Short mmCIF file of C-alpha atoms in Angstrom, two decimals:
data_model
loop_
_atom_site.label_atom_id
_atom_site.label_comp_id
_atom_site.label_asym_id
_atom_site.label_seq_id
_atom_site.Cartn_x
_atom_site.Cartn_y
_atom_site.Cartn_z
CA MET A 57 -62.22 -35.28 29.93
CA LEU A 58 -62.68 -37.89 32.61
CA ASP A 59 -65.78 -40.03 32.49
CA LEU A 60 -67.72 -39.51 35.72
CA HIS A 61 -69.38 -42.93 35.55
CA ARG A 62 -65.98 -44.64 35.34
CA LEU A 63 -64.76 -42.60 38.28
CA ARG A 64 -67.70 -43.86 40.34
CA ILE A 65 -66.87 -47.45 39.46
CA PHE A 66 -63.15 -46.98 40.15
CA ARG A 67 -63.97 -45.43 43.53
CA SER A 68 -66.15 -48.45 44.34
CA VAL A 69 -63.30 -50.83 43.46
CA VAL A 70 -60.93 -48.94 45.76
CA ALA A 71 -63.47 -48.93 48.58
CA SER A 72 -64.51 -52.57 48.06
CA GLY A 73 -60.99 -53.96 47.72
CA SER A 74 -61.67 -56.09 44.64
CA VAL A 75 -63.32 -56.02 41.26
CA HIS A 76 -65.71 -58.82 42.22
CA ALA A 77 -66.80 -57.06 45.42
CA ALA A 78 -67.35 -53.79 43.56
CA ALA A 79 -69.36 -55.61 40.89
CA THR A 80 -71.56 -57.15 43.59
CA ASN A 81 -72.06 -53.79 45.31
CA LEU A 82 -72.88 -51.98 42.08
CA GLY A 83 -74.97 -54.72 40.48
CA TYR A 84 -72.60 -55.10 37.52
CA THR A 85 -70.67 -58.06 36.16
CA PRO A 86 -66.97 -58.28 37.11
CA SER A 87 -66.15 -58.06 33.39
CA ALA A 88 -68.01 -54.75 33.04
CA VAL A 89 -66.23 -53.29 36.08
CA SER A 90 -62.84 -54.39 34.75
CA GLN A 91 -63.57 -52.82 31.37
CA HIS A 92 -64.53 -49.47 32.95
CA VAL A 93 -61.40 -49.41 35.11
CA ALA A 94 -59.20 -50.30 32.12
CA ALA A 95 -60.82 -47.52 30.09
CA LEU A 96 -60.20 -45.03 32.92
CA GLN A 97 -56.53 -46.03 33.05
CA ARG A 98 -56.28 -45.46 29.29
CA GLU A 99 -57.96 -42.04 29.65
CA THR A 100 -55.58 -40.96 32.38
CA GLY A 101 -52.46 -42.71 31.11
CA LEU A 102 -51.91 -43.92 34.68
CA ALA A 103 -51.69 -47.27 36.43
CA LEU A 104 -54.41 -46.88 39.05
CA LEU A 105 -54.63 -50.41 40.54
CA GLU A 106 -52.20 -53.23 41.32
CA ARG A 107 -52.68 -56.80 42.40
CA ALA A 108 -52.79 -57.50 46.14
CA GLY A 109 -53.44 -61.18 46.96
CA ARG A 110 -56.93 -62.09 45.77
CA GLY A 111 -57.91 -58.45 45.31
CA VAL A 112 -56.47 -55.14 44.17
CA ARG A 113 -55.17 -52.03 45.81
CA PRO A 114 -54.73 -48.52 44.48
CA THR A 115 -51.34 -47.28 43.38
CA SER A 116 -50.14 -43.93 44.70
CA ALA A 117 -51.70 -42.32 41.60
CA GLY A 118 -54.88 -44.30 42.23
CA LEU A 119 -55.04 -43.11 45.85
CA ALA A 120 -54.69 -39.48 44.75
CA LEU A 121 -57.39 -39.90 42.08
CA ALA A 122 -59.70 -41.70 44.52
CA ALA A 123 -59.37 -38.84 47.02
CA GLU A 124 -60.14 -36.30 44.31
CA ALA A 125 -63.06 -38.45 43.15
CA ASP A 126 -64.48 -38.35 46.69
CA GLU A 127 -64.58 -34.55 46.62
CA LEU A 128 -65.94 -34.47 43.08
CA LEU A 129 -68.74 -36.93 43.87
CA ALA A 130 -69.61 -35.00 47.02
CA ARG A 131 -69.89 -31.79 45.01
CA LEU A 132 -71.96 -33.60 42.41
CA GLY A 133 -74.26 -34.87 45.14
CA ALA A 134 -74.67 -31.36 46.47
CA ALA A 135 -75.43 -30.11 42.95
CA GLU A 136 -78.02 -32.85 42.47
CA ASP A 137 -79.63 -31.89 45.80
CA LEU A 138 -79.68 -28.26 44.67
CA VAL A 139 -81.34 -29.15 41.38
CA ALA A 140 -83.96 -31.22 43.21
CA GLY A 141 -84.50 -28.33 45.62
CA LEU A 142 -84.86 -25.84 42.79
CA ARG A 143 -87.40 -28.05 41.05
CA SER A 144 -89.47 -28.38 44.21
CA GLY A 145 -89.00 -24.75 45.27
CA ARG A 146 -87.15 -25.71 48.47
CA ALA A 147 -83.92 -23.98 47.41
CA GLY A 148 -82.78 -21.02 45.36
CA THR A 149 -83.80 -17.38 45.61
CA LEU A 150 -87.15 -15.63 45.36
CA SER A 151 -87.14 -11.84 45.14
CA ILE A 152 -90.18 -9.87 46.28
CA ALA A 153 -90.49 -6.12 45.72
CA TYR A 154 -93.15 -4.24 47.64
CA PHE A 155 -94.50 -0.83 48.54
CA ALA A 156 -94.41 0.40 52.13
CA SER A 157 -97.92 -0.43 53.35
CA ALA A 158 -97.84 -3.94 51.84
CA GLY A 159 -94.48 -4.48 53.52
CA VAL A 160 -95.95 -3.64 56.92
CA MET A 161 -99.34 -5.32 56.61
CA TRP A 162 -98.75 -8.39 54.40
CA LEU A 163 -95.08 -9.29 54.07
CA PRO A 164 -94.36 -10.48 57.64
CA ALA A 165 -96.94 -13.29 57.44
CA VAL A 166 -96.03 -14.13 53.82
CA VAL A 167 -92.29 -14.32 54.56
CA SER A 168 -92.87 -16.34 57.73
CA ARG A 169 -94.88 -18.98 55.86
CA LEU A 170 -92.48 -19.15 52.90
CA SER A 171 -89.52 -19.53 55.27
CA SER A 172 -91.32 -22.36 57.06
CA GLU A 173 -92.36 -24.20 53.90
CA PHE A 174 -89.06 -23.67 52.04
CA PRO A 175 -86.27 -23.44 54.66
CA GLY A 176 -83.55 -23.54 51.98
CA LEU A 177 -85.05 -20.66 50.01
CA ARG A 178 -83.33 -17.27 50.24
CA LEU A 179 -85.81 -14.40 50.12
CA ASP A 180 -84.60 -11.16 48.59
CA LEU A 181 -86.93 -8.37 49.76
CA ARG A 182 -86.84 -4.93 48.11
CA LEU A 183 -88.73 -1.75 48.91
CA ASN A 184 -89.66 -0.44 45.47
CA ASP A 185 -92.94 1.41 44.85
CA GLU A 186 -93.01 1.03 41.06
CA ALA A 187 -92.04 -1.88 38.83
CA PRO A 188 -89.30 -1.06 36.28
CA ASP A 189 -90.46 -0.98 32.66
CA HIS A 190 -87.94 -3.62 31.61
CA PRO A 191 -89.06 -7.11 32.79
CA ASP A 192 -85.48 -8.23 33.53
CA GLU A 193 -85.15 -5.47 36.13
CA ARG A 194 -88.24 -6.54 38.09
CA ALA A 195 -88.30 -8.78 41.10
CA ASP A 196 -89.71 -12.30 40.77
CA VAL A 197 -92.84 -11.06 42.53
CA HIS A 198 -93.41 -7.30 42.30
CA LEU A 199 -96.25 -5.67 44.25
CA VAL A 200 -97.40 -2.51 42.52
CA VAL A 201 -100.11 0.12 42.75
CA ALA A 202 -102.04 1.22 39.67
CA ARG A 203 -104.99 3.42 38.87
CA GLY A 204 -107.01 0.46 37.60
CA PRO A 205 -106.51 -2.66 35.43
CA LEU A 206 -102.87 -3.40 34.75
CA THR A 207 -101.33 -4.67 31.51
CA VAL A 208 -97.89 -6.29 31.58
CA GLY A 209 -95.71 -7.31 28.69
CA PRO A 210 -94.43 -10.75 27.70
CA GLY A 211 -92.51 -12.71 30.30
CA SER A 212 -94.74 -11.72 33.23
CA VAL A 213 -98.25 -12.33 34.51
CA SER A 214 -100.34 -9.96 36.61
CA HIS A 215 -102.61 -10.90 39.52
CA HIS A 216 -105.13 -8.36 40.79
CA LEU A 217 -105.08 -8.59 44.60
CA ARG A 218 -107.55 -5.94 45.71
CA ASP A 219 -108.99 -2.48 45.18
CA ASP A 220 -108.07 -0.23 48.06
CA PRO A 221 -110.39 2.77 48.66
CA TYR A 222 -109.10 5.88 50.42
CA VAL A 223 -110.14 6.96 53.89
CA ALA A 224 -109.82 10.14 55.91
CA VAL A 225 -108.07 9.85 59.27
CA VAL A 226 -109.05 12.58 61.73
CA PRO A 227 -108.44 13.21 65.44
CA ARG A 228 -111.07 11.85 67.79
CA GLY A 229 -113.65 14.56 68.43
CA HIS A 230 -113.23 16.10 64.96
CA PRO A 231 -116.52 17.36 63.41
CA VAL A 232 -116.52 14.59 60.76
CA ALA A 233 -115.46 11.78 63.11
CA ASP A 234 -119.02 10.51 63.60
CA LEU A 235 -119.99 10.57 59.91
CA ALA A 236 -120.59 7.36 57.96
CA GLN A 237 -118.53 8.92 55.16
CA VAL A 238 -117.02 12.27 54.27
CA THR A 239 -116.70 14.00 50.90
CA LEU A 240 -113.42 15.44 49.76
CA VAL A 241 -115.00 18.89 49.50
CA GLU A 242 -115.80 18.80 53.22
CA LEU A 243 -112.07 18.34 53.90
CA GLU A 244 -110.82 21.13 51.61
CA ARG A 245 -110.23 23.69 54.41
CA GLU A 246 -108.61 21.23 56.83
CA ARG A 247 -104.94 21.20 57.77
CA TRP A 248 -103.72 18.41 55.52
CA ILE A 249 -100.82 16.14 56.42
CA ASP A 250 -98.96 14.64 53.46
CA ASN A 251 -98.08 10.96 53.76
CA ASP A 252 -96.20 9.95 50.60
CA SER A 253 -92.71 11.34 50.13
CA ALA A 254 -92.25 9.08 47.08
CA ARG A 255 -94.80 11.15 45.13
CA GLY A 256 -95.96 7.94 43.50
CA TRP A 257 -99.25 6.62 42.19
CA CYS A 258 -100.92 6.68 45.61
CA ARG A 259 -100.44 10.43 45.93
CA ARG A 260 -101.37 11.09 42.30
CA ILE A 261 -104.66 9.21 42.67
CA LEU A 262 -105.58 11.36 45.66
CA LEU A 263 -104.59 14.65 44.00
CA ASP A 264 -106.56 13.76 40.86
CA ALA A 265 -109.65 13.04 42.97
CA CYS A 266 -109.30 16.42 44.69
CA ALA A 267 -108.82 18.15 41.33
CA ALA A 268 -112.01 16.50 40.11
CA VAL A 269 -113.99 18.49 42.71
CA GLY A 270 -112.08 21.71 42.12
CA PHE A 271 -109.28 22.02 44.67
CA ARG A 272 -105.74 20.97 45.47
CA PRO A 273 -105.01 20.26 49.16
CA VAL A 274 -102.52 22.49 50.93
CA PHE A 275 -100.18 20.29 52.94
CA HIS A 276 -99.17 21.98 56.19
CA VAL A 277 -97.01 19.04 57.28
CA GLU A 278 -95.04 16.68 55.04
CA ALA A 279 -94.70 13.31 56.72
CA HIS A 280 -92.46 10.82 54.97
CA ASP A 281 -94.69 7.76 55.36
CA TYR A 282 -98.13 6.63 56.45
CA ARG A 283 -97.19 5.75 60.02
CA ALA A 284 -95.69 9.18 60.63
CA ALA A 285 -98.78 10.84 59.12
CA LEU A 286 -101.06 8.82 61.43
CA ALA A 287 -98.95 9.85 64.42
CA PHE A 288 -99.32 13.52 63.48
CA VAL A 289 -103.09 13.09 63.26
CA ALA A 290 -103.14 11.41 66.68
CA ALA A 291 -101.25 14.41 68.04
CA GLY A 292 -103.98 16.72 66.74
CA VAL A 293 -101.85 18.39 64.07
CA GLY A 294 -104.33 17.88 61.23
CA ILE A 295 -105.99 15.27 59.02
CA THR A 296 -104.68 12.91 56.36
CA VAL A 297 -106.28 10.97 53.51
CA LEU A 298 -104.72 7.68 52.56
CA PRO A 299 -105.50 4.14 51.31
CA ALA A 300 -107.54 1.98 53.70
CA LEU A 301 -104.80 -0.67 53.91
CA THR A 302 -102.47 1.83 55.56
CA ALA A 303 -105.04 2.64 58.25
CA GLU A 304 -105.95 -0.91 59.28
CA GLN A 305 -103.97 -0.54 62.51
CA PRO A 306 -104.53 3.12 63.46
CA PRO A 307 -103.02 4.58 66.62
CA ASP A 308 -105.15 5.58 69.59
CA GLY A 309 -106.83 8.94 69.33
CA VAL A 310 -107.83 8.84 65.67
CA VAL A 311 -110.97 7.93 63.73
CA VAL A 312 -111.05 6.44 60.23
CA VAL A 313 -113.85 7.70 57.95
CA PRO A 314 -114.50 6.45 54.37
CA VAL A 315 -114.12 9.08 51.63
CA ALA A 316 -116.87 9.64 49.05
CA ARG A 317 -117.80 11.82 46.04
CA PRO A 318 -115.42 11.06 44.53
CA ALA A 319 -114.02 7.94 46.22
CA PRO A 320 -110.33 7.57 45.29
CA VAL A 321 -109.31 3.95 44.82
CA ARG A 322 -105.94 2.42 44.15
CA SER A 323 -105.60 -1.02 42.55
CA ILE A 324 -103.02 -3.43 43.96
CA HIS A 325 -101.42 -6.06 41.73
CA ALA A 326 -98.70 -8.68 41.92
CA ILE A 327 -96.58 -8.87 38.77
CA VAL A 328 -94.91 -12.27 38.63
CA ARG A 329 -92.12 -13.28 36.28
CA GLU A 330 -93.04 -16.41 34.33
CA SER A 331 -89.85 -18.12 35.51
CA ALA A 332 -91.02 -17.67 39.13
CA ALA A 333 -94.68 -18.41 38.37
CA GLY A 334 -93.69 -21.97 37.48
CA THR A 335 -92.05 -22.66 40.85
CA LYS A 336 -93.81 -23.90 43.97
CA ALA A 337 -92.38 -21.01 46.01
CA GLY A 338 -93.59 -18.43 43.50
CA GLN A 339 -97.03 -19.99 43.36
CA MET A 340 -97.29 -20.09 47.16
CA ALA A 341 -96.15 -16.45 47.41
CA VAL A 342 -99.04 -15.38 45.17
CA GLU A 343 -101.52 -17.54 47.11
CA LEU A 344 -100.36 -16.04 50.41
CA LEU A 345 -100.57 -12.51 49.04
CA ARG A 346 -104.10 -13.17 47.81
CA ALA A 347 -105.10 -14.46 51.23
CA SER A 348 -103.46 -11.51 53.01
CA SER A 349 -105.13 -8.98 50.73
CA LYS A 350 -108.56 -10.35 51.57
CA SER A 351 -108.12 -10.61 55.33
#
């Protein structure tokens, strides 16, 4: 295997035109440069330099090796830049998995800032409501919804971002629109609009709260996401109950009313792989998510 250090010195001799000039440029003694070049010739079994007046010039084999050394050293420089970028968080990949409402409300600002701070970083964004059980299948930063405190296994850390209480969204002019809060029982006979086609934790938390007061809502319309459900409410089709985060930018024609007795609450967490938690980009992603969740 060729010695990379000797290749550097040989390339300097070719570029400088003499052993003495290369030694001056590199800060070595001429004897040390000559020894490295001689060792490289023994390694390759090739005559790489020949005398030319007071200096040296590369042989045809030396010219070919010098050209190859140029490409090799350029690739090495690029690799060194990549390593430095990975250490500082400026390069590499950061994957972020999220659920729909976080993607709409938080991710645009988070991604914009990360892209500005780390222009060489590739962001891999995934819509995924629930974190896989196996840590290796999770994103570097995985936003998840849970019923309460979250426990993660080895290899990951969990950050609680916020508790998100549920609210009722009703058409303007609805009998409960002017209330400070509304109980779930008061909404039992309404025309309910479903808002979670994934049938994930968010829906289960709501159904469990309804079951706690003795009913299960009858969904007259099944919308596939929160925005569609809000649009149906604005059109006067019925009411919907969903997490407050999803109703922070409601359409015209609707009123948002807090839900009470019981008050369903979902807990939002960021699960971060330890390998990402040690990078500047991963740390900033968590900081930005914390800030977004509190705004």
